[in-house]
C-alpha cells in the first residue's frame, strides 16, 4: 500500500493539471530505507508530449546525485496520462527501473465511471504490474 500525505497528493494533482495537455512527471523522495514519501520534486517532461513522458537525462543525473547526498531514494515516481486511464503503458513498464518505488499515475482524462480523474499506484517489478491501494493521510505518524 502507498501511504501519502494530502499535501503531496494535492501537489501531484496540481502539477499534472498545470502541465496538461502534456504529461507531467516527477519524483517524491524519502529517507533511504523508510518507504516514506516526503520531498516533492516536479520534473520537466523533456518530450513535451501529451502521449508520453521522458525525464531529461541531465536533470535525472542531478536528481540522483542530490538524493544520494541527502541519503534519499525515490519513493514515488509519478506521471500523468492525459487521454487514457491511469494504468501503465508498455512504455511506462519499460521505463520502470526502480523496483522499490511506487509508480503513481494520475489521469486528467475522464475515461470511465471513476470520476473526473484517477490517482492510482502500482509496483512494477521485472515487467509485472501490481496495483496497490492508496491511503491519503493528513500527516505521517512520528518516526519511531
Coordinates of C-alpha atoms in Angstrom, one line a residue:
X1 CA 0.0 0.0 0.0
X2 CA 1.1 3.5 -0.7
X3 CA 0.6 6.0 2.1
X4 CA 0.8 9.6 1.0
X5 CA 0.0 12.9 2.7
X6 CA -2.8 15.0 1.5
X7 CA -0.3 17.8 0.7
X8 CA 1.8 15.5 -1.6
X9 CA -1.3 14.1 -3.2
X10 CA -2.5 17.7 -4.0
X11 CA 0.9 18.7 -5.3
X12 CA 1.0 15.7 -7.8
X13 CA -2.6 16.5 -8.9
X14 CA -1.8 20.3 -9.3
X15 CA 1.4 19.6 -11.3
X16 CA -0.5 17.2 -13.6
X17 CA -3.2 19.6 -14.2
X18 CA -0.8 22.5 -14.8
X19 CA 1.2 20.6 -17.4
X20 CA -1.9 19.4 -19.2
X21 CA -2.2 18.8 -22.2
X22 CA 1.3 17.4 -21.9
X23 CA 2.1 14.6 -19.5
X24 CA 3.6 15.7 -16.2
X25 CA 6.3 13.8 -14.4
X26 CA 8.3 13.9 -11.2
X27 CA 9.6 12.1 -8.1
X28 CA 8.8 12.1 -4.4
X29 CA 11.9 11.2 -2.5
X30 CA 12.2 10.0 1.1
X31 CA 14.8 8.9 3.6
X32 CA 16.6 5.7 2.3
X33 CA 15.0 2.5 3.6
X34 CA 11.9 4.2 5.1
X35 CA 9.4 4.0 2.2
X36 CA 8.2 7.4 3.4
X37 CA 7.5 9.9 0.6
X38 CA 8.5 13.3 1.8
X39 CA 10.2 15.6 -0.7
X40 CA 8.2 16.6 -3.8
X41 CA 10.4 17.1 -6.9
X42 CA 8.5 18.0 -10.1
X43 CA 10.5 17.4 -13.2
X44 CA 10.3 18.7 -16.7
X45 CA 8.8 16.4 -19.3
X46 CA 11.7 16.6 -21.8
X47 CA 9.5 15.1 -24.5
X48 CA 6.8 17.8 -24.0
X49 CA 4.3 15.3 -25.2
X50 CA 0.6 14.6 -24.4
X51 CA 1.2 10.9 -25.0
X52 CA 4.5 10.0 -23.2
X53 CA 7.0 11.5 -20.8
X54 CA 10.7 11.5 -20.6
X55 CA 13.0 12.8 -17.8
X56 CA 15.8 15.0 -19.1
X57 CA 19.0 12.9 -18.6
X58 CA 20.9 15.8 -17.1
X59 CA 18.1 16.6 -14.7
X60 CA 17.8 13.0 -13.8
X61 CA 21.5 12.7 -13.1
X62 CA 21.4 15.9 -10.9
X63 CA 18.3 14.4 -9.0
X64 CA 20.0 11.1 -8.2
X65 CA 23.2 12.9 -7.1
X66 CA 21.1 15.2 -4.9
X67 CA 19.1 12.2 -3.4
X68 CA 22.4 10.4 -2.8
X69 CA 23.8 13.4 -0.9
X70 CA 20.7 13.6 1.2
X71 CA 20.6 9.8 1.8
X72 CA 17.3 9.6 0.0
X73 CA 15.7 7.3 -2.6
X74 CA 12.8 7.7 -5.0
X75 CA 9.7 6.5 -3.1
X76 CA 7.2 7.7 -5.7
X77 CA 7.8 8.1 -9.4
X78 CA 4.8 9.8 -10.9
X79 CA 3.4 10.9 -14.2
X80 CA 0.1 11.8 -15.8
X81 CA -1.9 10.4 -18.6
X82 CA -3.9 13.0 -20.5
X83 CA -6.2 10.9 -22.6
X84 CA -6.2 7.4 -21.1
X85 CA -6.9 5.8 -17.8
X86 CA -4.3 5.8 -15.0
X87 CA -2.8 2.4 -16.0
X88 CA 0.9 1.8 -17.0
X89 CA 1.5 1.6 -20.7
X90 CA 4.1 -0.7 -22.3
X91 CA 6.5 2.3 -22.4
X92 CA 5.8 3.0 -18.7
X93 CA 6.7 -0.6 -17.8
X94 CA 9.9 -0.4 -19.9
X95 CA 11.0 2.8 -18.1
X96 CA 10.2 1.3 -14.6
X97 CA 13.7 0.6 -13.3
X98 CA 13.2 1.2 -9.6
X99 CA 11.7 -2.0 -8.1
X100 CA 11.3 -0.4 -4.7
X101 CA 9.3 2.6 -5.9
X102 CA 5.6 3.2 -6.1
X103 CA 4.6 4.2 -9.7
X104 CA 1.8 6.7 -9.4
X105 CA -0.3 7.6 -12.4
X106 CA -2.7 10.5 -12.4
X107 CA -5.2 10.7 -15.3
X108 CA -6.5 14.1 -16.3
X109 CA -9.0 12.3 -18.7
X110 CA -12.5 11.3 -17.7
X111 CA -12.4 7.9 -19.3
X112 CA -14.8 5.8 -17.1
X113 CA -17.2 6.0 -14.2
X114 CA -14.3 6.6 -11.8
X115 CA -14.9 10.3 -12.0
X116 CA -13.1 13.3 -13.4
X117 CA -9.7 11.9 -12.7
X118 CA -7.9 8.8 -11.3
X119 CA -5.0 8.6 -8.9
X120 CA -3.6 5.1 -8.9
X121 CA -0.4 3.4 -7.6
X122 CA 1.5 0.4 -8.9
X123 CA 4.5 -1.7 -8.2
X124 CA 6.3 -2.6 -11.4
X125 CA 9.0 -5.3 -11.0
X126 CA 10.5 -7.3 -13.8
X127 CA 7.8 -6.1 -16.1
X128 CA 5.0 -7.3 -13.8
X129 CA 2.4 -4.7 -12.8
X130 CA 0.7 -4.9 -9.4
X131 CA -1.9 -2.3 -8.5
X132 CA -1.9 -1.3 -4.8
X133 CA -4.2 0.7 -2.5
X134 CA -3.5 4.4 -1.9
X135 CA -4.1 5.8 1.6
X136 CA -4.2 9.6 1.9
X137 CA -3.4 10.9 5.4
X138 CA -3.2 14.4 6.8
X139 CA 0.3 13.7 8.2
X140 CA 2.6 10.8 8.8
X141 CA 2.8 9.4 12.3
X142 CA 6.0 10.4 14.1
X143 CA 9.0 8.3 13.2
X144 CA 9.8 5.7 15.7

